Coordinates of C-alpha atoms in Angstrom, one line a residue:
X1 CA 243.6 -233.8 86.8
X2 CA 246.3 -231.4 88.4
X3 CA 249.7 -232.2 87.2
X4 CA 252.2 -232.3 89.9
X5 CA 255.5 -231.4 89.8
X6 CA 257.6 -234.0 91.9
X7 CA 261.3 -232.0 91.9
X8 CA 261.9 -231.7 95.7
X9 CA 265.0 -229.4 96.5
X10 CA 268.2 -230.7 97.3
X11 CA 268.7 -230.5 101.1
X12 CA 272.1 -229.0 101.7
X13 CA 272.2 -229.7 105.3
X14 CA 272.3 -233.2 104.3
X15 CA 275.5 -233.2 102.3
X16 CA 277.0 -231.4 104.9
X17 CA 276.2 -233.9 107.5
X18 CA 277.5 -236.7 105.1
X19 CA 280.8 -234.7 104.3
X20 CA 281.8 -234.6 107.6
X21 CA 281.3 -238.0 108.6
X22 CA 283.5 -239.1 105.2
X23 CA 286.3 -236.7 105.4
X24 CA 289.6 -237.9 106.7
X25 CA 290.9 -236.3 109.7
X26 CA 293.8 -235.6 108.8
X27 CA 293.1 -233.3 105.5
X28 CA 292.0 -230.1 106.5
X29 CA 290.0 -228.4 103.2
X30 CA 291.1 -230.2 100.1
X31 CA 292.1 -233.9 99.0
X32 CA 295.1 -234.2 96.2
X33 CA 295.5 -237.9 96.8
X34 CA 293.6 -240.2 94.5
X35 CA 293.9 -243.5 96.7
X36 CA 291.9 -240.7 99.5
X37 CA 289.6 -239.3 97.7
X38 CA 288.5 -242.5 95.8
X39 CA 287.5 -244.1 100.2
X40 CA 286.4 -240.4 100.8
X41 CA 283.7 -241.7 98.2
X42 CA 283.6 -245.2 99.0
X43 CA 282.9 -244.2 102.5
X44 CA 280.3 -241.2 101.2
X45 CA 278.3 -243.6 99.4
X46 CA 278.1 -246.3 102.8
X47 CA 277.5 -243.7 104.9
X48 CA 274.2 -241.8 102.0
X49 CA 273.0 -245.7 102.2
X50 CA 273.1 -246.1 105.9
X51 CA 270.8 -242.7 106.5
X52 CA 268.7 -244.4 103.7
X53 CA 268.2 -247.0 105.7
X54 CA 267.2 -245.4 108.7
X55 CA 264.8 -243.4 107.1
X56 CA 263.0 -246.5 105.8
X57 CA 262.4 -248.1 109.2
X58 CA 261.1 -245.2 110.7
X59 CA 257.5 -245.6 108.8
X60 CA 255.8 -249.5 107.3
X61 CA 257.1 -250.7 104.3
X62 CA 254.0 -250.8 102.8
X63 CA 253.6 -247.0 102.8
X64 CA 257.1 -246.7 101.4
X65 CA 256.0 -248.8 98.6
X66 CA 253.2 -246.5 98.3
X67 CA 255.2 -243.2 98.4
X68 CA 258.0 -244.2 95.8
X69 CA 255.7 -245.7 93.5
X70 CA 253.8 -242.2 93.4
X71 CA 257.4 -240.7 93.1
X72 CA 258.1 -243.1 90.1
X73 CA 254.7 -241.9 88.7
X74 CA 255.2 -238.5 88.6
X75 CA 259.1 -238.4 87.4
X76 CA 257.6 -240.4 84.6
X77 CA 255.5 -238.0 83.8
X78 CA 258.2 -235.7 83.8
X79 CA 260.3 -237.5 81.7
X80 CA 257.6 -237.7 78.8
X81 CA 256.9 -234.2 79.4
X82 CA 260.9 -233.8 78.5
X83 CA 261.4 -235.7 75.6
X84 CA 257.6 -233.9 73.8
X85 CA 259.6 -230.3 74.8
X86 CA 263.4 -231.9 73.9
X87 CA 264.8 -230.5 76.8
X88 CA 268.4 -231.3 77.2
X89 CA 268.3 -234.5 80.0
X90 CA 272.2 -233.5 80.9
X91 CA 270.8 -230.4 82.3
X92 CA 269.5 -229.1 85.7
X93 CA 266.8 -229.8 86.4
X94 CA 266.3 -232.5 83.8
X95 CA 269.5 -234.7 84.9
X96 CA 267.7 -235.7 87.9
X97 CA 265.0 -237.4 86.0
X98 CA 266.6 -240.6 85.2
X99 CA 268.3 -240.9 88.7
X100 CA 265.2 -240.3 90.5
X101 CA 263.3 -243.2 88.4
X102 CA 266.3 -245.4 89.3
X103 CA 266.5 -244.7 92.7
X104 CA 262.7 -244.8 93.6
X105 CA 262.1 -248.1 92.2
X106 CA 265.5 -249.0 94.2
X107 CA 263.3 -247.5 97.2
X108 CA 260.1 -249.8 95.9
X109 CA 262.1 -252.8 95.4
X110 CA 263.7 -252.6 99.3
X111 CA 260.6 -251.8 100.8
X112 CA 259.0 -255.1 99.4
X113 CA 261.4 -256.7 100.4
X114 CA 261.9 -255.5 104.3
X115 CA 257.9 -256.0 103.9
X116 CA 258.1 -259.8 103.2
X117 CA 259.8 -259.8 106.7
X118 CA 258.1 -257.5 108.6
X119 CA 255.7 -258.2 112.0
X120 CA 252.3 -258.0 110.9
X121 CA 251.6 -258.0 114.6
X122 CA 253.2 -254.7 114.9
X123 CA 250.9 -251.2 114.5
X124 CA 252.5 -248.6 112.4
X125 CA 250.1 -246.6 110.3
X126 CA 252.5 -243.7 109.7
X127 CA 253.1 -242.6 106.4
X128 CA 256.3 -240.5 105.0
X129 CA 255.7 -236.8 104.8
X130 CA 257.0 -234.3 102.0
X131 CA 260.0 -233.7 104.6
X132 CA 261.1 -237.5 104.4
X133 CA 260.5 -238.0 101.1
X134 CA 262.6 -234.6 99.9
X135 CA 265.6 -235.9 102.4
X136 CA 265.4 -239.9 100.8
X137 CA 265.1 -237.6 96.9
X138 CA 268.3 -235.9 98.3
X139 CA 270.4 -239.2 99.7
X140 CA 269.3 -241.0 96.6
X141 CA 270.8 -238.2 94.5
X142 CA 274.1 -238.9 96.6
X143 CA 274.0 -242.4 97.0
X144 CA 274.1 -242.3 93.3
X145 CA 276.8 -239.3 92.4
X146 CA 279.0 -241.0 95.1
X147 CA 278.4 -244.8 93.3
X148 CA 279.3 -242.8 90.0
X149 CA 282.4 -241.0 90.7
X150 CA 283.8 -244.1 92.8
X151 CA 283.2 -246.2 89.4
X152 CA 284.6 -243.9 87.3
X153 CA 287.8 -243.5 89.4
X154 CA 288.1 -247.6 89.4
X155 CA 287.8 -248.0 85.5
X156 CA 289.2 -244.8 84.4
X157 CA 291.8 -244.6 86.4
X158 CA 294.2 -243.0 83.7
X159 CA 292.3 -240.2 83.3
X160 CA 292.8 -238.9 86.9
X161 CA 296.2 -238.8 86.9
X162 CA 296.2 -234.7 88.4
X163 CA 292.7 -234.6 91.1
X164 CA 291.6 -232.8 93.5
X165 CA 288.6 -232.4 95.5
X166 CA 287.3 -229.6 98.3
X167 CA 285.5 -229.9 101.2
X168 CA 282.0 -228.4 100.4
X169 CA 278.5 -229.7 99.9
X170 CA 279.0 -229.1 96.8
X171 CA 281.6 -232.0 96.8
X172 CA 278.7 -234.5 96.2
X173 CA 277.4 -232.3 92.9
X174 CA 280.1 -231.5 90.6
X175 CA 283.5 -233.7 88.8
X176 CA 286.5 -233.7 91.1
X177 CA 289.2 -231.0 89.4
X178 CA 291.2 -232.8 86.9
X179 CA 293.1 -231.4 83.7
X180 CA 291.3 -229.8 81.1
X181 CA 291.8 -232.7 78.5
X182 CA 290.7 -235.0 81.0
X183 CA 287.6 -233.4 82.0
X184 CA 286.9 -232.5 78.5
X185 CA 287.0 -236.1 77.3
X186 CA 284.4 -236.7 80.1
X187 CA 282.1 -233.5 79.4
X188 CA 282.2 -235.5 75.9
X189 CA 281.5 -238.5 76.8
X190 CA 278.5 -237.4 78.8
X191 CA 276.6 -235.5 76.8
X192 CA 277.3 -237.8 73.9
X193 CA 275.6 -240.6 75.8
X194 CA 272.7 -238.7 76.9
X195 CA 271.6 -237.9 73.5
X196 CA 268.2 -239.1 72.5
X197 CA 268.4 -241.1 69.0
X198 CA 265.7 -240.0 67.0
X199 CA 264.5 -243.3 65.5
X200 CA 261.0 -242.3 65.4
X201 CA 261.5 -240.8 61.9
X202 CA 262.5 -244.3 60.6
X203 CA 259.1 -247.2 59.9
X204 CA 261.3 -249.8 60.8
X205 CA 262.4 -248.7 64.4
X206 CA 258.5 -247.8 65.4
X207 CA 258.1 -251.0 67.2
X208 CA 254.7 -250.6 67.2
X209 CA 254.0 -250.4 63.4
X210 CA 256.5 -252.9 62.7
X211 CA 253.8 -255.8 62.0
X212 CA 256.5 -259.0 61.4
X213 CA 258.0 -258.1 65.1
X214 CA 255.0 -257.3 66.9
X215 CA 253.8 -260.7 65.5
X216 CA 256.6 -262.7 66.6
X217 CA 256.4 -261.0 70.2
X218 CA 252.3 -262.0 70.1
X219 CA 253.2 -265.4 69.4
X220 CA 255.5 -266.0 72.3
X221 CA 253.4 -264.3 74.3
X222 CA 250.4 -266.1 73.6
X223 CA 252.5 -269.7 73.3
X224 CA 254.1 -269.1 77.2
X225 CA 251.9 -266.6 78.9
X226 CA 248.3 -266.5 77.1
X227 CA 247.7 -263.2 76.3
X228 CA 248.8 -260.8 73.7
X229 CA 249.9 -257.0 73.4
X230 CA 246.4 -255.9 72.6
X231 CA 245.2 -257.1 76.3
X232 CA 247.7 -255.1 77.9
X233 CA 246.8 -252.0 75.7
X234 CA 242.8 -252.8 76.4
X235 CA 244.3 -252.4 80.5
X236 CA 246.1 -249.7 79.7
X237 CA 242.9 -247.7 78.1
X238 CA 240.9 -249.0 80.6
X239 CA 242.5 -247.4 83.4
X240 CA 243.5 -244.0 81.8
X241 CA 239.8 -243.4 80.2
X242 CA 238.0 -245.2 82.8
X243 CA 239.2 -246.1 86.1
X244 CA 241.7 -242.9 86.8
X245 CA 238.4 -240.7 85.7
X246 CA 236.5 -242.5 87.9
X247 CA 238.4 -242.0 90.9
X248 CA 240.2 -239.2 89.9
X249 CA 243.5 -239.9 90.1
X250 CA 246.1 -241.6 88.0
X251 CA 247.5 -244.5 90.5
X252 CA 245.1 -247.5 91.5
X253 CA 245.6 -248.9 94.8
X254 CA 243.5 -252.2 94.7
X255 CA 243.2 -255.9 96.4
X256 CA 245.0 -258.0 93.9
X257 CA 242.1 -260.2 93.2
X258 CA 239.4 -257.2 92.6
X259 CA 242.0 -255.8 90.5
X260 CA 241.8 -258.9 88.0
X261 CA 238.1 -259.2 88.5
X262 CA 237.5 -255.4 88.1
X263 CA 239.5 -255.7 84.2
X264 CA 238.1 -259.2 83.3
X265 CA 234.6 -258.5 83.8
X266 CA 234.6 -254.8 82.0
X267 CA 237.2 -255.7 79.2
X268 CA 235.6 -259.0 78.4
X269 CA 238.8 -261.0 79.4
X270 CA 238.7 -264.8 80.7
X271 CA 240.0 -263.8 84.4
X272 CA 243.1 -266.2 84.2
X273 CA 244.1 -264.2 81.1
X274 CA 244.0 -261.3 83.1
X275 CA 245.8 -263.3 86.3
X276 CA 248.6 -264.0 84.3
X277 CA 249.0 -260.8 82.7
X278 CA 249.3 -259.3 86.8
X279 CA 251.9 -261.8 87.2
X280 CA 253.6 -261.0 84.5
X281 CA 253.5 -257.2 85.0
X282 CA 253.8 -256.5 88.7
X283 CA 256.7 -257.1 90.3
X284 CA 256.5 -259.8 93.3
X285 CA 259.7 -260.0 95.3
X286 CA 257.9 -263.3 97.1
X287 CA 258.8 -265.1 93.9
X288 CA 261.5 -267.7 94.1
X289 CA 263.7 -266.3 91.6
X290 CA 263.5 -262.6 93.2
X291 CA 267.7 -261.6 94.6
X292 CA 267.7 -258.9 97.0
X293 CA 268.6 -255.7 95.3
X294 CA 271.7 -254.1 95.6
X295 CA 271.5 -249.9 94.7
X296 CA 275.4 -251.1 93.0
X297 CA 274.4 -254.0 90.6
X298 CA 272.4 -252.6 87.7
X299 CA 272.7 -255.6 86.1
X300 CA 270.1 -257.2 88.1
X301 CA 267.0 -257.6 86.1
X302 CA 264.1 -259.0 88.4
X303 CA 263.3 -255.4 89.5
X304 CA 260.8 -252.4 88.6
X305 CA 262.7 -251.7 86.0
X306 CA 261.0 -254.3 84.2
X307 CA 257.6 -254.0 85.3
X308 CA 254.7 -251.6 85.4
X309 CA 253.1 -252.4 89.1
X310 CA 253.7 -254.1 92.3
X311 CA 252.0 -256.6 94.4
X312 CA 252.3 -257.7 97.9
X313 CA 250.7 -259.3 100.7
X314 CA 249.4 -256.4 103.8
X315 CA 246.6 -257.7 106.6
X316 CA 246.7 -255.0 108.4
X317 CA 247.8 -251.1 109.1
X318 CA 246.1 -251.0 105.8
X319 CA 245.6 -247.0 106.1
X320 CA 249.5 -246.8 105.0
X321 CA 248.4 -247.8 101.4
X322 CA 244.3 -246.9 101.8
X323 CA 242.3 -244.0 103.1
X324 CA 240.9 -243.7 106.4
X325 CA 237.3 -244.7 104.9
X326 CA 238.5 -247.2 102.1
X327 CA 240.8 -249.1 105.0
X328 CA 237.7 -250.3 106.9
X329 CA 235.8 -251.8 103.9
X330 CA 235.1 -255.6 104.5
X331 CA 236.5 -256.5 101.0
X332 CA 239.4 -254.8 101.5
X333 CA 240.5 -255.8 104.7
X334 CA 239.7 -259.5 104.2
X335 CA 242.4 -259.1 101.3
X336 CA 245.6 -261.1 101.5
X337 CA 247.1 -259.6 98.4
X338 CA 247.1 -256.0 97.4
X339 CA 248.4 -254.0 94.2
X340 CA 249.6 -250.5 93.0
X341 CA 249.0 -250.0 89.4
X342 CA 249.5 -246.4 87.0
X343 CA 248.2 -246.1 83.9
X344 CA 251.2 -243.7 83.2
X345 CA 253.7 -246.1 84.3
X346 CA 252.0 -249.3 82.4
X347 CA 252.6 -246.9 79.0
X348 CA 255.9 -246.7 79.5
X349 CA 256.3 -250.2 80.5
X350 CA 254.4 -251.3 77.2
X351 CA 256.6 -249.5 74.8
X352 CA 259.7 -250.4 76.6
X353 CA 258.8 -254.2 76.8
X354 CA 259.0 -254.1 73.3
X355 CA 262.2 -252.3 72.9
X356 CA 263.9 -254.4 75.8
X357 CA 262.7 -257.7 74.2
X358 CA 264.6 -256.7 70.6
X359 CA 267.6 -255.8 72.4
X360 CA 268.2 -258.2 74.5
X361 CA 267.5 -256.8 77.7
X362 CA 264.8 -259.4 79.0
X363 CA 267.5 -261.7 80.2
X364 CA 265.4 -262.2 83.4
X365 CA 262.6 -264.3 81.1
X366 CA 265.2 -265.9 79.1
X367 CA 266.7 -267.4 82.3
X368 CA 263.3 -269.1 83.1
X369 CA 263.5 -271.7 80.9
X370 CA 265.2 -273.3 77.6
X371 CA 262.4 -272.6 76.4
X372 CA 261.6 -268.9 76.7
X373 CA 265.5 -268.7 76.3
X374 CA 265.2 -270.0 72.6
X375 CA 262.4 -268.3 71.7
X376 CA 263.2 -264.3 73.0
X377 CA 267.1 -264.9 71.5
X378 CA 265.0 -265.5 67.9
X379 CA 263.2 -262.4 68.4
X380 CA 266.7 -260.7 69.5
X381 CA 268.1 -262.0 66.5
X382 CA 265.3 -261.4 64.0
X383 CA 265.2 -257.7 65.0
X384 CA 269.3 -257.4 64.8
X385 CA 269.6 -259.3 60.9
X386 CA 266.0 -258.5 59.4
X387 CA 265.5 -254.8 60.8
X388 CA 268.9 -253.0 62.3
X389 CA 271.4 -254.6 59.6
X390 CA 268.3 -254.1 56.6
X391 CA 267.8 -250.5 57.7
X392 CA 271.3 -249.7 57.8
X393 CA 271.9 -250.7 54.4
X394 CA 268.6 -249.2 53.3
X395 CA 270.1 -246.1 53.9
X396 CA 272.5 -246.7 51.0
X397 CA 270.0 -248.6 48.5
X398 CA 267.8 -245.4 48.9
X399 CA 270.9 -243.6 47.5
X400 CA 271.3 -246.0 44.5
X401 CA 274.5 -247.4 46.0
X402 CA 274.5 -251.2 45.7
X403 CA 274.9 -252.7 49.7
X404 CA 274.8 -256.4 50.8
X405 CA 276.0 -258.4 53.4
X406 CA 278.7 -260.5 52.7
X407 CA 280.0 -264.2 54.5
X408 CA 281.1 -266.3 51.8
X409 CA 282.9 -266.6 48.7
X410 CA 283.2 -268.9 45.7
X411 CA 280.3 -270.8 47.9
X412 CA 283.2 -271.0 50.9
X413 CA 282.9 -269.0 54.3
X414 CA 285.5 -266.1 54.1
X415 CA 287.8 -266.2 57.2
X416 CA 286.8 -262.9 59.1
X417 CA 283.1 -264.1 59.9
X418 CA 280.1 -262.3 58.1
X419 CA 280.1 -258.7 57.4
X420 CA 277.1 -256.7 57.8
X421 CA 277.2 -254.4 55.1
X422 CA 279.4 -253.9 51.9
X423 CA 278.8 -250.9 49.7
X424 CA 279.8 -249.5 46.7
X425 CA 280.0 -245.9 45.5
X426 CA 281.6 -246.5 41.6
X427 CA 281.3 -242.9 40.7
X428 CA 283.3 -241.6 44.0
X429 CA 285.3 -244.3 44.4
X430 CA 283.9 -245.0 48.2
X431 CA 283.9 -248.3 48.9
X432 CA 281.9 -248.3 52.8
X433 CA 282.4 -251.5 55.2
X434 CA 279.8 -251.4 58.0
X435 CA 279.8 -253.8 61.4
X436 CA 276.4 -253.1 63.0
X437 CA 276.1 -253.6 66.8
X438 CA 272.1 -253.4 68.1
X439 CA 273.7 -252.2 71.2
X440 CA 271.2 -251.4 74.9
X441 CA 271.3 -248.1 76.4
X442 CA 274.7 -247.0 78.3
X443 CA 274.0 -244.9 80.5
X444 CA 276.7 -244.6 83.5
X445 CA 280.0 -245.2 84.4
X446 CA 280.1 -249.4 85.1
X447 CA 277.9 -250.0 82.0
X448 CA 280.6 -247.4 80.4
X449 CA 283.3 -250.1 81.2
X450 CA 281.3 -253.1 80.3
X451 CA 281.3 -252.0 76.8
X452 CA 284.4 -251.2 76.5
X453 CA 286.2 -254.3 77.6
X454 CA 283.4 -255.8 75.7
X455 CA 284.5 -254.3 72.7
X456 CA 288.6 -254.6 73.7
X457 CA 288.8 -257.8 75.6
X458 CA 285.6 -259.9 76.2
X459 CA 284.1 -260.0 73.1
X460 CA 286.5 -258.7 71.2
X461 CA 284.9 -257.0 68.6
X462 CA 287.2 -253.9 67.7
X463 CA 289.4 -257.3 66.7
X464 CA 287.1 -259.0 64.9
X465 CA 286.2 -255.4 62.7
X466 CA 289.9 -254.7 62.1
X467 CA 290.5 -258.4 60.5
X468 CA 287.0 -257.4 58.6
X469 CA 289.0 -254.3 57.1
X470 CA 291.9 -256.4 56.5
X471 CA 290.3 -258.7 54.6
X472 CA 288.6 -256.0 52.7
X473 CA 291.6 -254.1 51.7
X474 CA 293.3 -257.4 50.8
X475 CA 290.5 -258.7 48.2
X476 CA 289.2 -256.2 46.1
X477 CA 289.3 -258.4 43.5
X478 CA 286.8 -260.9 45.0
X479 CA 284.2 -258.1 45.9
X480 CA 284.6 -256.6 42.8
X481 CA 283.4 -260.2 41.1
X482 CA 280.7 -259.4 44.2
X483 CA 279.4 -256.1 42.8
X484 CA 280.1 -256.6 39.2
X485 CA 282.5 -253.2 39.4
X486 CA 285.8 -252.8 39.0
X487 CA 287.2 -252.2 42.7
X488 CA 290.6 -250.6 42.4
X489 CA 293.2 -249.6 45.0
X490 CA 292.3 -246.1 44.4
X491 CA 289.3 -246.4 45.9
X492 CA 288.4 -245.2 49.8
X493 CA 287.7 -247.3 52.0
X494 CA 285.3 -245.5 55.0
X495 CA 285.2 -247.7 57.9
X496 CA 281.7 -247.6 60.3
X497 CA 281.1 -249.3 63.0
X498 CA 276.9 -248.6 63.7
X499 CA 275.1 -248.8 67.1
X500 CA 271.9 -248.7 68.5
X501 CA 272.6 -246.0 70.8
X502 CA 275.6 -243.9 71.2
X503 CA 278.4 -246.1 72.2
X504 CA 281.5 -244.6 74.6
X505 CA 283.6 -246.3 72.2
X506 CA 283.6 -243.6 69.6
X507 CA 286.3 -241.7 72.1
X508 CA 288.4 -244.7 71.8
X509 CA 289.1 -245.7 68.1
X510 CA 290.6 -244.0 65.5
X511 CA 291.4 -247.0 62.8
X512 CA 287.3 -246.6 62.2
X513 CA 284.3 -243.9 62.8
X514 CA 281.6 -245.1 65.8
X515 CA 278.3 -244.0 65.3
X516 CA 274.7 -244.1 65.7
X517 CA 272.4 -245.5 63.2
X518 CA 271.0 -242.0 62.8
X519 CA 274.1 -240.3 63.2
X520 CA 275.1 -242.4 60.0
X521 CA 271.8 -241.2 58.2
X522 CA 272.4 -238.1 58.5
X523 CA 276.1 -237.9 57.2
X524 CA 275.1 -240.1 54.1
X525 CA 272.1 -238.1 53.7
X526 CA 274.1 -235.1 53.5
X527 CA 276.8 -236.4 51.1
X528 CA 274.1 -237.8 48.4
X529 CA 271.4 -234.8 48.5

């Protein structure tokens, strides 16, 4: 099969149209005023999602959902293509990857919507061309720099103190002009956060090999839903050696119902195993606990990002998802419910439900039910204590320095709450005090924020490590007793605070050294060769 490359070019034109509508009046070429510039973007971004709209009811819904999906396909495949080559992501063309997935699936996720509501009395068979999609590629890419910059103005505000921007298309493509420290603590911050943590070269983090998780996922899966993660891989090879073969292609367009049929009868699946792995899958905004999406709130979790395919209900101008020929088959136009399925986005989908589960990111099953709720926050927490905390102080045991987690005493609770790892280095005189946060993925400005009042405010956890240290520094004597080695104030104390993935917060501290779990192996692996 052809590989296609999906990049469409950025339409200049475009900007320029949007520019002109969001400039004040009254500034000629450049803006110097940060209260200006910050509604010169507010009003950029309303005006990229208005032309969005537009766009989307000139052709069916159905064929959008058909479009974007394909779009989502083949970014995907991009994206896999980038990590196997380790190209940088922060750079062109490669930073477009990740706000193309997100903004496709934004496109999906409307479209099903404005398709729940949409006359099915009304004839329109017209599918987008290359020209609309490219121009919808090119407002999503604004809609999103625009939502950026306007978030980082709002929680960053300090660090525009001296900005300036100029009227050009190229306004909605590069950082406003700030100082040099400023922009340099951003350019930091950035490319810090797009690193890729290499975790594959660590047993514990390859989800897939790690047999007590995946057995603990099976068993909730099998307890609430009736299937397991071996169906969903037995679908996945299905369609990539079979069905995409077959019709030679890697997306499935399908009536819901054959769709099910089609994998129970040649898998050897009962057919409500297979219904209920559709449901859980594909993404339904006709469910009850569906919210509209909004492009701003990535914080909503009932949306593609969280599943592999989408189904929806179409009874006629079915040539906007089918072929001219396929369109007029009985079986397909007596369907009620129709599917989109890719076997390259259902292998993404089935590492990442893994991932997501262990992290915490699922909130949208845990908010079915007590239930569910109970039993995904043990997996959560089984993956944070018995894998993360063990792993990090692995990385010292394999060293031959003694590390253990510490919450009581003399059999009593010590006052600062538990510490994840203690560590001992008698003949350097190190001793290492470790607070390990299995943090998700941050990956722009407003999830930038969250952590950090997170870590400041909320949760206070940069509190709750520096009364950690405090009690560390103030009784070596009871963790000498701990250790069975003489602890004395000569000794250096090195401070780490571990993550899951890199956290904005190592700009912001200086009483301790913020990290990556990998980032940590590799300076201890250097120190003790």
């Amino acid at each position: 099969m052809k590989h296609i490359d999906p990049r469409q070019q950025i339409r200049i034109n475009d900007y320029i149209i949007i520019a002109e509508k969001s400039w004040p009046k009254n500034y000629f070429r450049e803006i110097s005023d940060f209260d200006v510039i910050k509604k010169f973007y507010n009003d950029s971004y309303q005006n990229f999602e208005n032309e969005i709209e537009l766009l989307l009811e000139k052709f069916h819904p159905a064929s959008w959902v058909r479009a974007a999906y394909i779009q989502l396909e083949l970014y995907t495949l991009e994206l896999h293509t980038a990590h196997i080559e380790k190209k940088d992501l922060t750079s062109v063309p490669y930073l477009f990857i990740p706000i193309a997935r997100y903004g496709w699936r934004y496109i999906i996720e409307k479209s099903l919507e404005k398709l729940e509501d949409y006359d099915s009395e009304i004839e329109n068979e017209k599918r987008p061309g290359d020209e609309s999609i490219s121009k919808v590629f090119t407002l999503l890419i604004g809609l999103n720099y625009t939502n950026e910059i306007s978030n980082y103005l709002h929680f960053f505000k300090d660090k525009f103190n001296d900005i300036k921007i100029i009227f050009s298309p190229s306004v909605y493509s590069t950082f406003p002009t700030i100082k040099k420290s400023d922009r340099l603590f951003f350019d930091n911050l950035i490319k810090y956060i797009g690193q890729q943590v290499e975790y594959a070269k660590f047993p514990d983090f390859d989800f897939r090999k790690n047999k007590k998780l995946l057995k603990k996922i099976n068993t909730f899966l099998i307890n609430n839903f009736n299937f397991v993660l071996k169906d969903i891989e037995t679908i996945l090879f299905f369609l990539r050696d079979k069905v995409s073969v077959e019709i030679n292609a890697t997306n499935l367009v399908i009536p819901t119902d054959e769709l099910a049929i089609l994998i129970s009868e040649r898998n050897n699946l009962e057919i409500e195993q297979v219904q209920n792995i559709i449901n859980f899958i594909f993404l339904d905004t006709s469910v009850f606990h569906y919210q509209k999406r909004d492009f701003l709130r990535r914080s909503q979790n009932i949306r593609m990002l969280n599943y592999s395919g989408c189904k929806f209900k179409l009874t006629n101008n079915l040539r906007t998802i089918y072929d001219n020929e396929s369109s007029n088959w009985e079986h397909i136009k007596s369907a009620e419910s129709h599917s989109i399925i890719s076997f390259v986005v259902l292998a993404e989908w089935s590492d990442n439900f893994i991932s997501r589960l262990a992290f915490g990111q699922r909130t949208d099953l845990k908010s079915f039910s007590n239930i569910l709720n109970k039993e995904i926050t043990n997996i959560e927490d089984y993956f944070h204590r018995n894998i993360f905390e063990n792993a990090i102080r692995n990385i010292l045991i394999n060293k031959n320095i003694p590390s253990l987690s510490i919450n009581k005493v003399n059999k009593k609770n010590i006052p600062c709450g538990e510490i994840d790892a203690l560590a001992v280095d008698k003949e350097n005189k190190i001793l290492y005090i470790i607070e390990a946060k299995n943090t998700a993925p941050t990956k722009d400005a407003r999830a930038f924020a969250k952590n950090i009042k997170d870590h400041f405010k909320q949760k206070k956890y940069d509190l709750k490590f520096s009364n950690k240290i405090n009690w560390v520094k103030n009784n070596l004597s009871s963790i000498s007793e701990i250790f069975g080695i003489e602890i004395t104030n000569d000794f250096l104390i090195e401070k780490y605070y571990i993550t899951g993935n890199p956290s904005p917060i190592k700009f912001l501290v200086t009483d301790y050294s913020v990290m990556t779990f990998y980032e940590f192996y590799q300076i201890i692996n250097e120190r003790y060769r």
